[in-house]
């Protein structure tokens, strides 16, 4: 019979009879201030939560209407400066509203069409908030007339901040869209595209919630059996979502927030709240099954699962907080939403949930719907529920080198398409082909010889003579990748601009090289370059400059938190590397599906041949945080058992046995929520939802089930090593589930010892 070891290497463990568990049975930390606070007056706690949630509903109402649909540009970049300067000096150079005038068979030059078009242009020019109105009928520019002669464009700029400009568009759009005498008018342009995208996202989010909530409830019932237990995680998620909406509403008073952040609020609010509540409720039910009374079970749950939830929330919050380093408000918005929803989900799971459990007691198992399908069979033995996962761990560890090599190679292979990634900017093709502004932009893209929205624009500032302007125009016209240069258009005070038409697509590689060449070209005045290609170049530069810092912060803080949880030097390094491997399938799929267009017909989107620049950064931060969430759940249980027994292989098997089903259930539920988000008609939202769903499932079902146990088997007892100074640091500041005695429950010392003995016998 194998002897149960009395201590764990590295100084962090205790014997089965040592202070790790049994010595704390009499008067452990279960009587701590936090536990007393959340359980002494549970009805008052829930009443206060109800009042705060009601206030959050009021405070968060209408938050979507205050959000923006842009935020991809760097506010400190040269292109941003040039755009703002051009808007002040030459509003006609930066049109964001296009009226597509369809004259039909009569043609754009028919007298009645000319008269009606000029009347529309004059009327638009008189609208408050509209500047720089120009048209084919006023300029004669061939770029503003379709090649078939049936359509032409009236271009204008609605000035002001994004929300103010959208309000002007809402006011004037109904007056111009539709039939006007001999012509039919449709609205397009950047502002119309962004505004319609915001509307579509709000509609899709509502549909996603309608899909996700009932499916989530069904899955929770399948996991818990009890309808009462299933409702608890859902309640925590709803509280987190409503609270985050209120936080975002407050943030919009001070800065811009992207409407896309609402998708993350819903996904993480439901997903993480369910993760945390699953972990807490499952542990509470184990304590009850082991003979503990209600208050003792809640105390033990908070001492163990509660600490794990806290560590998990911190790791996810740090991953999301890294996006605050980037200047684009699109990314910063996800940090605002993500940090708020993670902390609120954890707070609700550690306050409201324990209060509800105190009131429910044994009734948490009420309304066991699985009785309807058991047909008289006795309920399953709780202690045996994870036996299948234990067998998986044993199999993987027996063939550890094979599983480690094959799993790693498979994940790397899935990620190879990302080596061919091409970055671009989001445009109207994010919208479905039937969206009205998308229809207009498709007409302009396919039927017009130029780009009515402008190509690359060079702003010139400083006094210059006509000869100097002409010489500069000739110089930049001779640059590689430049097809044509128009201008200069001048204004008093030494201001002018040139419009440059590059080769290829507006944001293609040729256009980006042209931006660099234009910025390097000598000039007798100050120049600034803007346009879609320039915005893309500046955005990529801003991301490249800050990405190492963001990744460094995520890695360093993750290493520290996992060390505090485990006391090991090797485990934090393993966690970071294995988490990164879990993301390879997501990044490979993003390129293979969304950039290259595979499955575009099935998923219903238009492939543009590139990926929006900020999306991979966002997906990395979110998916890495969620992977750490599951990693903390598994590692905390492994560490608890290792401290109790000192048996490394048994601890790994035990950890997977007691968390494998939980992690898989949590991952499936979160994937359902993300897939619901992925049903969006906006491509970026679809990519975000489906990509993270894939990453979550790969992490739970491949990395946590196969790679982690095989790697931990290979590293053996060295897994828990730490040098003396770090070991003493962990003894003083580290925490883990093993700091508390677990009365009864399926993880009691007796069960541990018995399982170790059974394992030893089977080896003989």
Short mmCIF file of C-alpha atoms in Angstrom, two decimals, residues 155-579:
data_model
loop_
_atom_site.label_atom_id
_atom_site.label_comp_id
_atom_site.label_asym_id
_atom_site.label_seq_id
_atom_site.Cartn_x
_atom_site.Cartn_y
_atom_site.Cartn_z
CA UNK A 155 -20.89 64.86 -51.56
CA UNK A 156 -20.93 66.72 -48.23
CA UNK A 157 -19.46 66.66 -44.77
CA UNK A 158 -21.44 66.65 -41.54
CA UNK A 159 -19.09 68.27 -39.06
CA UNK A 160 -18.70 67.72 -35.34
CA UNK A 161 -18.15 64.82 -32.99
CA UNK A 162 -19.35 61.38 -34.01
CA UNK A 163 -22.52 61.41 -31.89
CA UNK A 164 -23.41 64.98 -32.98
CA UNK A 165 -22.87 64.11 -36.64
CA UNK A 166 -25.05 61.01 -36.26
CA UNK A 167 -27.83 63.16 -34.79
CA UNK A 168 -27.68 65.47 -37.82
CA UNK A 169 -27.82 62.45 -40.13
CA UNK A 170 -30.86 61.10 -38.31
CA UNK A 171 -32.57 64.44 -38.77
CA UNK A 172 -31.91 64.98 -42.46
CA UNK A 173 -31.82 61.42 -43.86
CA UNK A 174 -35.60 60.95 -44.16
CA UNK A 175 -35.83 64.21 -46.12
CA UNK A 176 -33.38 63.14 -48.80
CA UNK A 177 -33.71 59.38 -49.07
CA UNK A 178 -36.24 58.22 -51.67
CA UNK A 179 -37.84 59.62 -54.83
CA UNK A 180 -37.40 63.29 -55.78
CA UNK A 181 -39.04 64.04 -59.09
CA UNK A 182 -37.08 62.29 -61.87
CA UNK A 183 -34.38 60.87 -59.54
CA UNK A 184 -34.04 58.27 -56.77
CA UNK A 185 -31.69 59.17 -53.92
CA UNK A 186 -29.80 56.75 -51.64
CA UNK A 187 -27.45 57.67 -48.77
CA UNK A 188 -23.91 56.41 -48.34
CA UNK A 189 -20.53 57.60 -47.16
CA UNK A 190 -18.50 56.86 -44.06
CA UNK A 191 -20.91 58.45 -41.62
CA UNK A 192 -23.93 56.60 -43.03
CA UNK A 193 -22.01 53.31 -42.95
CA UNK A 194 -20.96 53.73 -39.31
CA UNK A 195 -24.43 54.81 -38.28
CA UNK A 196 -26.09 51.83 -39.93
CA UNK A 197 -23.43 49.54 -38.45
CA UNK A 198 -24.30 50.82 -34.99
CA UNK A 199 -27.99 50.14 -35.58
CA UNK A 200 -27.33 46.64 -36.91
CA UNK A 201 -25.08 45.79 -33.95
CA UNK A 202 -27.77 46.83 -31.47
CA UNK A 203 -30.38 44.71 -33.25
CA UNK A 204 -28.02 41.74 -33.47
CA UNK A 205 -27.08 42.02 -29.80
CA UNK A 206 -30.72 41.84 -28.79
CA UNK A 207 -31.20 38.77 -30.96
CA UNK A 208 -28.05 37.18 -29.51
CA UNK A 209 -29.38 37.67 -25.98
CA UNK A 210 -32.70 36.11 -26.97
CA UNK A 211 -30.81 33.10 -28.36
CA UNK A 212 -28.21 32.78 -25.62
CA UNK A 213 -30.28 33.13 -22.45
CA UNK A 214 -32.69 30.19 -22.93
CA UNK A 215 -29.93 27.95 -24.33
CA UNK A 216 -27.72 28.83 -21.39
CA UNK A 217 -30.49 28.01 -18.95
CA UNK A 218 -31.04 24.61 -20.61
CA UNK A 219 -27.32 23.81 -20.43
CA UNK A 220 -27.14 24.87 -16.78
CA UNK A 221 -30.07 22.60 -15.95
CA UNK A 222 -28.25 19.75 -17.69
CA UNK A 223 -25.11 20.48 -15.66
CA UNK A 224 -26.77 20.91 -12.28
CA UNK A 225 -29.95 18.92 -12.69
CA UNK A 226 -31.64 21.30 -10.29
CA UNK A 227 -33.56 24.18 -11.85
CA UNK A 228 -32.93 26.22 -8.72
CA UNK A 229 -29.16 25.76 -8.94
CA UNK A 230 -29.26 26.54 -12.66
CA UNK A 231 -30.94 29.90 -12.12
CA UNK A 232 -28.23 31.14 -9.75
CA UNK A 233 -25.42 31.55 -12.35
CA UNK A 234 -27.86 33.17 -14.76
CA UNK A 235 -28.85 35.68 -12.10
CA UNK A 236 -25.21 36.54 -11.43
CA UNK A 237 -24.66 37.11 -15.15
CA UNK A 238 -27.65 39.41 -15.52
CA UNK A 239 -26.50 41.49 -12.55
CA UNK A 240 -23.01 41.79 -14.08
CA UNK A 241 -24.35 42.84 -17.49
CA UNK A 242 -26.75 45.46 -16.13
CA UNK A 243 -24.11 46.84 -13.81
CA UNK A 244 -21.58 47.11 -16.64
CA UNK A 245 -24.06 48.97 -18.83
CA UNK A 246 -24.40 51.54 -16.04
CA UNK A 247 -20.61 51.84 -15.77
CA UNK A 248 -20.28 52.33 -19.53
CA UNK A 249 -23.02 54.96 -19.46
CA UNK A 250 -20.98 56.88 -16.93
CA UNK A 251 -17.78 56.52 -18.96
CA UNK A 252 -19.47 57.97 -22.05
CA UNK A 253 -19.74 61.26 -20.15
CA UNK A 254 -15.94 61.58 -20.25
CA UNK A 255 -14.70 59.74 -23.33
CA UNK A 256 -15.75 57.86 -26.45
CA UNK A 257 -16.89 54.26 -26.10
CA UNK A 258 -17.35 51.84 -29.01
CA UNK A 259 -20.73 50.21 -29.51
CA UNK A 260 -18.86 46.95 -30.17
CA UNK A 261 -18.02 46.83 -26.44
CA UNK A 262 -21.62 45.90 -25.69
CA UNK A 263 -21.04 42.54 -27.34
CA UNK A 264 -18.17 41.84 -24.96
CA UNK A 265 -20.33 42.93 -22.03
CA UNK A 266 -22.99 40.38 -22.88
CA UNK A 267 -20.53 37.59 -23.69
CA UNK A 268 -18.29 37.99 -20.66
CA UNK A 269 -21.14 38.95 -18.35
CA UNK A 270 -22.88 35.67 -19.01
CA UNK A 271 -19.77 33.57 -19.60
CA UNK A 272 -17.64 34.57 -16.63
CA UNK A 273 -20.53 34.93 -14.22
CA UNK A 274 -21.58 31.41 -15.14
CA UNK A 275 -17.98 30.17 -14.80
CA UNK A 276 -17.64 31.65 -11.32
CA UNK A 277 -21.10 30.62 -10.19
CA UNK A 278 -20.58 27.09 -11.52
CA UNK A 279 -17.40 26.79 -9.51
CA UNK A 280 -18.96 28.18 -6.33
CA UNK A 281 -22.23 26.27 -6.53
CA UNK A 282 -20.51 23.00 -7.46
CA UNK A 283 -18.17 23.29 -4.48
CA UNK A 284 -21.05 24.20 -2.17
CA UNK A 285 -23.00 21.15 -3.27
CA UNK A 286 -19.94 18.96 -2.68
CA UNK A 287 -19.69 20.31 0.85
CA UNK A 288 -23.37 19.58 1.47
CA UNK A 289 -22.98 16.08 0.06
CA UNK A 290 -20.09 15.55 2.48
CA UNK A 291 -22.31 16.24 5.49
CA UNK A 292 -21.59 19.92 6.17
CA UNK A 293 -24.45 22.17 7.26
CA UNK A 294 -25.39 25.22 5.22
CA UNK A 295 -23.22 27.81 6.96
CA UNK A 296 -20.20 25.51 7.17
CA UNK A 297 -20.58 24.64 3.48
CA UNK A 298 -20.71 28.33 2.52
CA UNK A 299 -17.68 29.11 4.67
CA UNK A 300 -15.65 26.29 3.15
CA UNK A 301 -16.76 27.29 -0.35
CA UNK A 302 -15.65 30.88 0.10
CA UNK A 303 -12.34 29.80 1.62
CA UNK A 304 -11.61 27.54 -1.33
CA UNK A 305 -13.56 28.20 -4.52
CA UNK A 306 -14.01 31.83 -3.52
CA UNK A 307 -10.28 32.45 -3.53
CA UNK A 308 -9.92 30.74 -6.86
CA UNK A 309 -12.65 32.93 -8.34
CA UNK A 310 -10.87 36.02 -7.04
CA UNK A 311 -7.57 34.98 -8.61
CA UNK A 312 -9.28 34.07 -11.85
CA UNK A 313 -11.03 37.45 -12.02
CA UNK A 314 -7.75 39.24 -11.46
CA UNK A 315 -6.01 37.35 -14.28
CA UNK A 316 -8.84 38.05 -16.73
CA UNK A 317 -9.04 41.72 -15.69
CA UNK A 318 -5.29 42.17 -16.19
CA UNK A 319 -5.46 40.71 -19.71
CA UNK A 320 -8.28 43.07 -20.61
CA UNK A 321 -6.70 46.07 -18.86
CA UNK A 322 -3.69 45.78 -21.19
CA UNK A 323 -5.88 47.28 -23.94
CA UNK A 324 -5.84 50.59 -22.05
CA UNK A 325 -2.29 51.06 -23.35
CA UNK A 326 -3.52 51.49 -26.92
CA UNK A 327 -4.65 54.91 -28.16
CA UNK A 328 -7.57 53.68 -30.30
CA UNK A 329 -10.80 54.09 -28.36
CA UNK A 330 -12.13 50.94 -30.05
CA UNK A 331 -9.66 48.86 -28.01
CA UNK A 332 -9.90 51.00 -24.88
CA UNK A 333 -13.68 50.50 -24.89
CA UNK A 334 -13.25 46.76 -24.54
CA UNK A 335 -10.98 47.36 -21.57
CA UNK A 336 -13.64 49.54 -19.92
CA UNK A 337 -16.36 46.97 -20.52
CA UNK A 338 -14.21 43.93 -19.77
CA UNK A 339 -12.75 45.14 -16.48
CA UNK A 340 -16.16 46.27 -15.26
CA UNK A 341 -17.98 43.07 -16.16
CA UNK A 342 -15.24 40.78 -14.76
CA UNK A 343 -15.09 42.57 -11.42
CA UNK A 344 -18.88 42.80 -11.16
CA UNK A 345 -19.28 39.10 -12.03
CA UNK A 346 -16.72 38.13 -9.39
CA UNK A 347 -18.26 40.47 -6.81
CA UNK A 348 -21.73 39.06 -7.43
CA UNK A 349 -20.42 35.49 -7.27
CA UNK A 350 -18.70 36.19 -3.94
CA UNK A 351 -21.49 38.20 -2.29
CA UNK A 352 -24.94 37.63 -3.78
CA UNK A 353 -24.37 33.97 -4.51
CA UNK A 354 -23.27 33.02 -0.95
CA UNK A 355 -26.18 34.99 0.48
CA UNK A 356 -28.58 33.09 -1.79
CA UNK A 357 -26.98 29.79 -0.83
CA UNK A 358 -27.40 30.56 2.88
CA UNK A 359 -31.10 31.17 2.32
CA UNK A 360 -31.57 28.15 0.07
CA UNK A 361 -29.62 25.59 2.09
CA UNK A 362 -30.41 22.10 0.81
CA UNK A 363 -33.10 23.55 -1.46
CA UNK A 364 -30.34 24.45 -3.92
CA UNK A 365 -30.90 20.90 -5.20
CA UNK A 366 -34.66 21.39 -5.56
CA UNK A 367 -36.55 20.81 -8.80
CA UNK A 368 -34.20 18.12 -10.08
CA UNK A 369 -35.33 17.94 -13.69
CA UNK A 370 -33.06 15.00 -14.44
CA UNK A 371 -35.51 12.80 -12.57
CA UNK A 372 -37.75 13.07 -15.62
CA UNK A 373 -35.20 11.18 -17.73
CA UNK A 374 -33.74 8.82 -15.12
CA UNK A 375 -36.87 6.65 -15.19
CA UNK A 376 -36.54 5.37 -11.71
CA UNK A 377 -32.79 4.85 -11.77
CA UNK A 378 -30.97 5.97 -8.63
CA UNK A 379 -29.04 9.25 -8.87
CA UNK A 380 -25.40 9.04 -9.75
CA UNK A 381 -22.80 8.89 -7.03
CA UNK A 382 -21.38 12.40 -6.70
CA UNK A 383 -17.91 11.07 -5.95
CA UNK A 384 -17.90 9.10 -9.19
CA UNK A 385 -19.13 11.88 -11.50
CA UNK A 386 -15.60 12.81 -12.59
CA UNK A 387 -14.25 9.27 -12.88
CA UNK A 388 -14.17 9.55 -16.67
CA UNK A 389 -11.94 12.60 -16.50
CA UNK A 390 -9.70 10.79 -14.05
CA UNK A 391 -9.30 7.96 -16.57
CA UNK A 392 -8.51 10.49 -19.31
CA UNK A 393 -5.78 12.01 -17.14
CA UNK A 394 -4.35 8.57 -16.36
CA UNK A 395 -4.27 7.63 -20.06
CA UNK A 396 -2.65 10.92 -21.06
CA UNK A 397 -0.01 10.65 -18.36
CA UNK A 398 0.88 7.07 -19.33
CA UNK A 399 1.64 8.30 -22.85
CA UNK A 400 2.73 11.81 -21.88
CA UNK A 401 5.46 12.34 -24.54
CA UNK A 402 3.13 11.24 -27.34
CA UNK A 403 0.25 13.46 -26.23
CA UNK A 404 2.53 16.44 -25.56
CA UNK A 405 4.24 16.29 -28.95
CA UNK A 406 1.16 15.51 -31.05
CA UNK A 407 -1.04 18.09 -29.33
CA UNK A 408 1.59 20.82 -29.63
CA UNK A 409 2.26 19.99 -33.27
CA UNK A 410 -1.46 19.99 -34.04
CA UNK A 411 -2.01 23.38 -32.43
CA UNK A 412 0.98 24.91 -34.22
CA UNK A 413 -0.27 23.48 -37.53
CA UNK A 414 -3.70 25.02 -37.01
CA UNK A 415 -2.09 28.39 -36.41
CA UNK A 416 0.09 28.42 -39.55
CA UNK A 417 -2.40 30.37 -41.73
CA UNK A 418 -1.86 33.37 -39.46
CA UNK A 419 1.64 33.75 -40.92
CA UNK A 420 -0.08 35.08 -44.05
CA UNK A 421 -2.21 37.68 -42.27
CA UNK A 422 -2.82 41.01 -44.02
CA UNK A 423 -4.10 43.99 -42.08
CA UNK A 424 -6.66 46.48 -43.30
CA UNK A 425 -9.41 48.80 -42.13
CA UNK A 426 -13.08 48.15 -41.52
CA UNK A 427 -15.34 49.49 -44.26
CA UNK A 428 -18.89 49.12 -45.54
CA UNK A 429 -18.28 45.48 -46.46
CA UNK A 430 -18.59 44.68 -42.75
CA UNK A 431 -22.33 45.14 -43.30
CA UNK A 432 -24.64 42.65 -45.03
CA UNK A 433 -25.05 43.12 -48.77
CA UNK A 434 -28.65 44.29 -48.28
CA UNK A 435 -27.77 47.18 -45.94
CA UNK A 436 -28.71 50.45 -47.65
CA UNK A 437 -25.37 52.21 -47.10
CA UNK A 438 -23.53 49.07 -48.23
CA UNK A 439 -25.57 49.05 -51.46
CA UNK A 440 -24.51 52.63 -52.16
CA UNK A 441 -20.85 51.92 -51.47
CA UNK A 442 -20.96 48.84 -53.73
CA UNK A 443 -22.36 51.04 -56.52
CA UNK A 444 -19.56 53.56 -56.02
CA UNK A 445 -16.88 50.86 -55.85
CA UNK A 446 -18.04 48.95 -58.92
CA UNK A 447 -19.61 51.59 -61.16
CA UNK A 448 -17.54 54.76 -60.68
CA UNK A 449 -14.08 55.50 -62.12
CA UNK A 450 -12.78 57.18 -58.94
CA UNK A 451 -13.32 57.24 -55.21
CA UNK A 452 -15.85 59.97 -54.31
CA UNK A 453 -14.84 59.62 -50.65
CA UNK A 454 -11.27 60.67 -51.47
CA UNK A 455 -8.03 58.73 -51.81
CA UNK A 456 -4.83 59.93 -50.13
CA UNK A 457 -4.89 63.59 -49.18
CA UNK A 458 -1.77 65.69 -48.61
CA UNK A 459 -2.29 68.82 -46.49
CA UNK A 460 0.18 71.64 -47.21
CA UNK A 461 0.65 74.36 -44.60
CA UNK A 462 2.85 77.41 -45.15
CA UNK A 463 3.09 80.20 -47.69
CA UNK A 464 4.03 79.02 -51.16
CA UNK A 465 3.97 80.32 -54.69
CA UNK A 466 2.03 78.71 -57.54
CA UNK A 467 5.34 77.57 -58.99
CA UNK A 468 6.27 75.79 -55.76
CA UNK A 469 2.88 74.08 -55.67
CA UNK A 470 3.30 72.99 -59.27
CA UNK A 471 6.81 71.65 -58.65
CA UNK A 472 5.65 69.69 -55.60
CA UNK A 473 2.70 68.26 -57.54
CA UNK A 474 5.05 67.10 -60.29
CA UNK A 475 7.43 65.58 -57.71
CA UNK A 476 4.80 63.49 -55.92
CA UNK A 477 3.13 62.56 -59.19
CA UNK A 478 6.35 60.82 -60.21
CA UNK A 479 6.46 58.62 -57.10
CA UNK A 480 6.03 54.85 -57.47
CA UNK A 481 2.47 53.72 -56.86
CA UNK A 482 0.89 57.11 -57.67
CA UNK A 483 -1.57 57.14 -60.57
CA UNK A 484 -2.76 60.75 -60.50
CA UNK A 485 -2.45 63.92 -58.43
CA UNK A 486 -5.24 66.51 -58.34
CA UNK A 487 -4.91 70.00 -56.90
CA UNK A 488 -3.82 72.05 -55.23
CA UNK A 489 -6.97 73.47 -53.72
CA UNK A 490 -5.89 76.55 -51.80
CA UNK A 491 -7.27 78.73 -49.02
CA UNK A 492 -6.09 82.02 -47.50
CA UNK A 493 -3.38 81.81 -44.85
CA UNK A 494 -1.07 79.44 -46.67
CA UNK A 495 -3.24 76.30 -46.67
CA UNK A 496 -3.71 73.88 -49.55
CA UNK A 497 -4.29 70.22 -50.23
CA UNK A 498 -3.56 67.70 -52.97
CA UNK A 499 -5.57 64.55 -53.70
CA UNK A 500 -3.46 61.55 -54.67
CA UNK A 501 -4.92 58.48 -56.39
CA UNK A 502 -2.74 55.42 -55.64
CA UNK A 503 -2.48 52.18 -57.53
CA UNK A 504 -4.60 49.24 -56.40
CA UNK A 505 -7.13 49.32 -53.61
CA UNK A 506 -7.61 52.28 -51.31
CA UNK A 507 -5.86 50.54 -48.38
CA UNK A 508 -3.77 48.01 -50.30
CA UNK A 509 -0.04 47.50 -50.10
CA UNK A 510 0.58 49.95 -52.98
CA UNK A 511 -1.44 52.65 -51.22
CA UNK A 512 0.44 52.10 -47.96
CA UNK A 513 3.79 52.38 -49.74
CA UNK A 514 2.55 55.55 -51.41
CA UNK A 515 1.78 57.02 -47.98
CA UNK A 516 5.35 56.37 -46.85
CA UNK A 517 6.75 57.89 -50.07
CA UNK A 518 4.55 60.98 -49.76
CA UNK A 519 5.65 61.54 -46.17
CA UNK A 520 9.30 61.25 -47.18
CA UNK A 521 9.01 63.55 -50.21
CA UNK A 522 10.72 66.96 -49.69
CA UNK A 523 8.48 70.02 -49.86
CA UNK A 524 8.92 73.79 -49.40
CA UNK A 525 6.10 73.74 -46.83
CA UNK A 526 4.87 71.52 -43.99
CA UNK A 527 2.95 68.46 -45.19
CA UNK A 528 0.68 65.96 -43.46
CA UNK A 529 -0.80 62.89 -45.14
CA UNK A 530 -4.22 61.40 -44.42
CA UNK A 531 -6.79 59.15 -46.05
CA UNK A 532 -7.77 55.53 -45.43
CA UNK A 533 -4.33 54.15 -46.24
CA UNK A 534 -2.60 56.73 -44.02
CA UNK A 535 -4.95 55.95 -41.12
CA UNK A 536 -4.14 52.26 -41.51
CA UNK A 537 -0.39 52.90 -41.54
CA UNK A 538 -0.61 55.05 -38.41
CA UNK A 539 -2.85 52.54 -36.64
CA UNK A 540 -0.43 49.69 -37.34
CA UNK A 541 2.48 51.80 -36.08
CA UNK A 542 0.63 52.65 -32.85
CA UNK A 543 -0.23 48.99 -32.24
CA UNK A 544 3.31 47.81 -32.99
CA UNK A 545 4.75 50.39 -30.62
CA UNK A 546 2.55 49.43 -27.67
CA UNK A 547 1.94 45.73 -28.27
CA UNK A 548 5.19 44.56 -26.60
CA UNK A 549 4.32 46.57 -23.50
CA UNK A 550 0.80 45.18 -23.37
CA UNK A 551 1.99 41.61 -23.87
CA UNK A 552 4.73 42.13 -21.29
CA UNK A 553 2.28 43.38 -18.67
CA UNK A 554 -0.06 40.44 -19.30
CA UNK A 555 2.77 37.91 -19.04
CA UNK A 556 4.44 39.41 -15.95
CA UNK A 557 1.23 39.83 -13.97
CA UNK A 558 0.03 36.36 -15.01
CA UNK A 559 3.33 34.85 -13.87
CA UNK A 560 3.03 36.62 -10.52
CA UNK A 561 -0.60 35.65 -9.90
CA UNK A 562 -0.07 32.01 -10.82
CA UNK A 563 3.03 31.90 -8.63
CA UNK A 564 1.04 33.29 -5.70
CA UNK A 565 -1.54 30.58 -6.32
CA UNK A 566 0.86 27.65 -6.72
CA UNK A 567 4.22 28.57 -5.20
CA UNK A 568 5.92 27.06 -8.25
CA UNK A 569 8.33 28.70 -10.67
CA UNK A 570 7.64 26.28 -13.51
CA UNK A 571 3.83 26.22 -13.43
CA UNK A 572 3.42 29.96 -14.24
CA UNK A 573 5.75 29.55 -17.23
CA UNK A 574 3.81 26.50 -18.37
CA UNK A 575 0.54 28.40 -17.97
CA UNK A 576 1.68 31.29 -20.18
CA UNK A 577 3.10 29.05 -22.91
CA UNK A 578 0.18 26.62 -22.97
CA UNK A 579 -2.34 29.48 -22.97
#
